[in-house]
CSV table of C-alpha atoms in Angstrom, one decimal:
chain,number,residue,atom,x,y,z
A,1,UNK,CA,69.7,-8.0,-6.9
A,2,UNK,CA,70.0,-10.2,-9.7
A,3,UNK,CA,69.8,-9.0,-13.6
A,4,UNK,CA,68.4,-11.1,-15.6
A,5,UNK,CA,69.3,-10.6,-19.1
A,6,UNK,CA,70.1,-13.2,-22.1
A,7,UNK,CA,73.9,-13.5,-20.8
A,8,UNK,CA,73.0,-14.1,-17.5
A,9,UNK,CA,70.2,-16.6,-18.1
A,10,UNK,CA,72.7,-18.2,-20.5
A,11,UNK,CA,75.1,-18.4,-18.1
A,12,UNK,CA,72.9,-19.6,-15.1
A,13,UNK,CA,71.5,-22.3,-17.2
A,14,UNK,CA,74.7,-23.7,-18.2
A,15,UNK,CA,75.9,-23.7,-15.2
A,16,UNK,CA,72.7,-25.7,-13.7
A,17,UNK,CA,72.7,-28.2,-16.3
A,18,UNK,CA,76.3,-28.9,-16.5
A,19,UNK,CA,76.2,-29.6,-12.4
A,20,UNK,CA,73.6,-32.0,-12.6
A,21,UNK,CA,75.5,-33.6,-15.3
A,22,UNK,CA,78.5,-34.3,-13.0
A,23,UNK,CA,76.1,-35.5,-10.2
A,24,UNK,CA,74.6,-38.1,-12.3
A,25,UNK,CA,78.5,-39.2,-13.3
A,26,UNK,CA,80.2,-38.7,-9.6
A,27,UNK,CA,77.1,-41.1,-8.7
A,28,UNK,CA,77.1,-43.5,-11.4
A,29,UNK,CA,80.2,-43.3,-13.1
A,30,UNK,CA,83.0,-46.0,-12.2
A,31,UNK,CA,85.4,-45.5,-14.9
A,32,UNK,CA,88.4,-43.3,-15.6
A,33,UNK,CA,86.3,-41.4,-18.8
A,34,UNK,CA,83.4,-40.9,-16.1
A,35,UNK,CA,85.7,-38.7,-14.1
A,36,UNK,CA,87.2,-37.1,-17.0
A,37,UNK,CA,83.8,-36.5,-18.9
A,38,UNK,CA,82.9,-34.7,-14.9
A,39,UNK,CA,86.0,-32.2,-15.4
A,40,UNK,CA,84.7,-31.5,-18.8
A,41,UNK,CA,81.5,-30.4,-17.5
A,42,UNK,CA,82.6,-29.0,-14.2
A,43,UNK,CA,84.4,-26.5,-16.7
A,44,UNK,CA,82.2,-25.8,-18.4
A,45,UNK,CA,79.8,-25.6,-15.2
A,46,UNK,CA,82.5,-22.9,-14.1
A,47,UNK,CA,82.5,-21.0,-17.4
A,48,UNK,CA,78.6,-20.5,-17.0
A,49,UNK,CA,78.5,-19.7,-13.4
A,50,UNK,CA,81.2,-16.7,-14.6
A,51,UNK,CA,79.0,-15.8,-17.1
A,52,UNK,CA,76.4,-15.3,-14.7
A,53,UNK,CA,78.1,-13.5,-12.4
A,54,UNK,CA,79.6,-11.1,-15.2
A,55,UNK,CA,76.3,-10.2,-15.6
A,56,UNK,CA,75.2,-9.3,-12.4
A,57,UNK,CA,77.8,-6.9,-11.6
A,58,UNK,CA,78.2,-3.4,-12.6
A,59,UNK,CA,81.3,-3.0,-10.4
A,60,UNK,CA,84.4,-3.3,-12.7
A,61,UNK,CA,86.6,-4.7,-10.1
A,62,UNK,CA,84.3,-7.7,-9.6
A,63,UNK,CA,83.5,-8.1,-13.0
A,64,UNK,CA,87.3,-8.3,-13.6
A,65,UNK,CA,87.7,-11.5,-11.2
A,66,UNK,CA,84.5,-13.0,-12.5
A,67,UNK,CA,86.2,-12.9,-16.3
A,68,UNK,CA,89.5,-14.5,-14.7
A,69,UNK,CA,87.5,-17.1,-12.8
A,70,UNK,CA,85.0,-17.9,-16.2
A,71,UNK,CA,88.1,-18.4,-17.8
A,72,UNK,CA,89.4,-21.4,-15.4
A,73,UNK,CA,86.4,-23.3,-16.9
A,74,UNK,CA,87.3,-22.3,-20.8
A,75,UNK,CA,91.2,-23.2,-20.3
A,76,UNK,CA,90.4,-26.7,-19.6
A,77,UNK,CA,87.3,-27.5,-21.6
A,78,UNK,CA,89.5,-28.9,-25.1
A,79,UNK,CA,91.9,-30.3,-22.6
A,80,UNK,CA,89.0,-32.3,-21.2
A,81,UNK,CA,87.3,-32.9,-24.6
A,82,UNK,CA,90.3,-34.0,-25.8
A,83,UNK,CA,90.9,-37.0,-22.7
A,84,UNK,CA,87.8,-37.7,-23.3
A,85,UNK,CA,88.4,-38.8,-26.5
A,86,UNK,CA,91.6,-40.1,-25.9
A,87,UNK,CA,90.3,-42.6,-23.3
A,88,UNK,CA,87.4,-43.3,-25.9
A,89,UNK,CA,89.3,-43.6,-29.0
A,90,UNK,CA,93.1,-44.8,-29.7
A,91,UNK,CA,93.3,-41.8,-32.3
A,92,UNK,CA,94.5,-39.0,-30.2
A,93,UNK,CA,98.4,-39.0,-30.0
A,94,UNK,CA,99.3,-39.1,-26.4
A,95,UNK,CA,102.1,-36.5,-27.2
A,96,UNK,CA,99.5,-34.0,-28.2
A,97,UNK,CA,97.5,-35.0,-24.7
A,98,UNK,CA,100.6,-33.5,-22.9
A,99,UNK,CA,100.7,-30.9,-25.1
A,100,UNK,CA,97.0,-29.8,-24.2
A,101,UNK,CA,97.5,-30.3,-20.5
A,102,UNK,CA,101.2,-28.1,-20.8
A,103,UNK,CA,99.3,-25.0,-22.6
A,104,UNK,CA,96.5,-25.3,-20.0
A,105,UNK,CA,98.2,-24.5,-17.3
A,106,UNK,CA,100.5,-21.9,-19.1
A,107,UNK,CA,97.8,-20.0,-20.0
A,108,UNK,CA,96.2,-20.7,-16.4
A,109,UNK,CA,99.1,-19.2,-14.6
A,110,UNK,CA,98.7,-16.2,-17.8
A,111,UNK,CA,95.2,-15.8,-16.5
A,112,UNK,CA,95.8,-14.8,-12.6
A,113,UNK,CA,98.8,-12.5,-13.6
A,114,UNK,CA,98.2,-9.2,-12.3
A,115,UNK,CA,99.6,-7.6,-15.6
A,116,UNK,CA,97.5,-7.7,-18.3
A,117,UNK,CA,98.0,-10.3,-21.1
A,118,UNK,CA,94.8,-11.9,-21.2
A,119,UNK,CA,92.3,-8.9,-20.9
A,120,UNK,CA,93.3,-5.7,-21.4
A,121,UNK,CA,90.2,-3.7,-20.3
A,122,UNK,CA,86.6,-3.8,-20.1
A,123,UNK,CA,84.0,-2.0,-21.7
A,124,UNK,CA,80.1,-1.8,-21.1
A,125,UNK,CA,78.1,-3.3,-24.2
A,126,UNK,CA,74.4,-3.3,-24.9
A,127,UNK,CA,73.7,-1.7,-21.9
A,128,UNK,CA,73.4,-5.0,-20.0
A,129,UNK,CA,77.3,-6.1,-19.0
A,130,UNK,CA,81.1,-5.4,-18.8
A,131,UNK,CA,83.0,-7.2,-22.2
A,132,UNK,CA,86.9,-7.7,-22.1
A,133,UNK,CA,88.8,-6.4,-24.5
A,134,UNK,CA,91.2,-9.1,-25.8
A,135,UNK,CA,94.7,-9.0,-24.8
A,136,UNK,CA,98.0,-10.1,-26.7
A,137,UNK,CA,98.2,-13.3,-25.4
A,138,UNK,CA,94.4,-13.8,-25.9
A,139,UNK,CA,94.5,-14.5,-29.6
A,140,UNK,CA,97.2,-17.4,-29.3
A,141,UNK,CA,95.7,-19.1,-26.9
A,142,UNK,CA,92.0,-18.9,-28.7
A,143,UNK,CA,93.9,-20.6,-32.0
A,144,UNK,CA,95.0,-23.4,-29.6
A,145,UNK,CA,92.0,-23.7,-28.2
A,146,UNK,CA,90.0,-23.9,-31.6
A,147,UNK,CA,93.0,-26.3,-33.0
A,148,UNK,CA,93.0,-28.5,-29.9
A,149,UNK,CA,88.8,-28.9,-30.4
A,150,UNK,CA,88.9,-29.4,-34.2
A,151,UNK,CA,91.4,-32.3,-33.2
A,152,UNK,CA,89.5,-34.3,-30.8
A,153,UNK,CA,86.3,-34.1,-33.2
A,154,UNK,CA,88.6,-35.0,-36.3
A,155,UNK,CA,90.1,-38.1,-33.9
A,156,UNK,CA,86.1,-39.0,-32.9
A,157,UNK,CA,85.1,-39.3,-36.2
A,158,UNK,CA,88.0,-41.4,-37.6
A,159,UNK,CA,86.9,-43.8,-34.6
A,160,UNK,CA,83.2,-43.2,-35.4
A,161,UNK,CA,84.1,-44.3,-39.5
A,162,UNK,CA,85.6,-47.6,-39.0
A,163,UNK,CA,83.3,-48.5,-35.9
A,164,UNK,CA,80.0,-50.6,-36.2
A,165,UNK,CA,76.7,-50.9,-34.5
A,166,UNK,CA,76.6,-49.8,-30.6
A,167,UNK,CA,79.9,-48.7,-30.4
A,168,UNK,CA,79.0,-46.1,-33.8
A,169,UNK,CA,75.9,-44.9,-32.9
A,170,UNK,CA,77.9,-44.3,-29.4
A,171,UNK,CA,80.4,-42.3,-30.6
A,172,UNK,CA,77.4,-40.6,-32.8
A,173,UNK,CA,76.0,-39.6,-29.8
A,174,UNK,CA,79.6,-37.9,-28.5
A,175,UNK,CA,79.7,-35.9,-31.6
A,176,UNK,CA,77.0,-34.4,-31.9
């Protein structure tokens, strides 16, 4: 039976929208960014179909693999933000690129441990769905992930202040 609650529509609706959004660029996309832009969204595609799935389980066990797997999706979203911008931009320092892709899979790998470095626990909140509680690693890995973010937009607005007509109200368009 599915639960329908604010997380779970939340999560079912991202996951809808971001698939159709990688249809239309597998189909009409041609370039490099058009594949790149698709792994952004298939992550976040995978991020919202977790969330969904978090919220239709009451069974801890499953609701422990749907956090791991939601997490595949919110690794790689600033790694693919930030190739994104790198392939639209010459701003991003390639060096940090390697950088994102390096703590991505670290933290990937951290993820499917079966010791618990990511998530510690789980606990029922308002009544509606299990919630992790963070682990040690957790917290270094969310400051990367905020830092790695903040640098791609930083890198798309340098690009978007020195550009001019099509390409700026392009890059516009990316940033917000």
């Amino acid at each position: 039976m599915i639960r329908f609650n604010l997380f779970t529509i939340g999560g079912l609706s991202l996951f809808l929208f971001c698939i159709i959004l990688v249809l239309i660029n597998i189909i009409l996309g041609r370039k490099k960014i058009h594949f790149i832009w698709s792994l952004f969204n298939l992550s976040v595609a995978i991020w919202g179909f977790g969330a969904f799935m978090i919220g239709n389980n009451l069974i801890q066990k499953k609701v422990w693999f749907w956090w791991k797997v939601s997490h595949i999706g919110v690794i790689w979203m600033p790694v693919f933000i930030l190739h994104t911008v790198h392939l639209l931009t010459t701003k991003v320092n390639k060096k940090i690129l390697i950088f994102a892709y390096i703590q991505a899979i670290f933290f990937q790998i951290i993820d499917f441990m079966p010791f618990n470095l990511f998530f510690i626990d789980l606990r029922f909140v308002f009544s509606k769905f299990y919630y992790v509680t963070l682990g040690p690693l957790y917290h270094p890995f969310f400051l990367l992930w905020i830092l790695l973010v903040l640098y791609a937009h930083i890198c798309i607005y340098k690009e978007y202040s020195i550009s001019t007509g099509m390409r700026r109200l392009s890059l516009l368009y990316f940033l917000f």
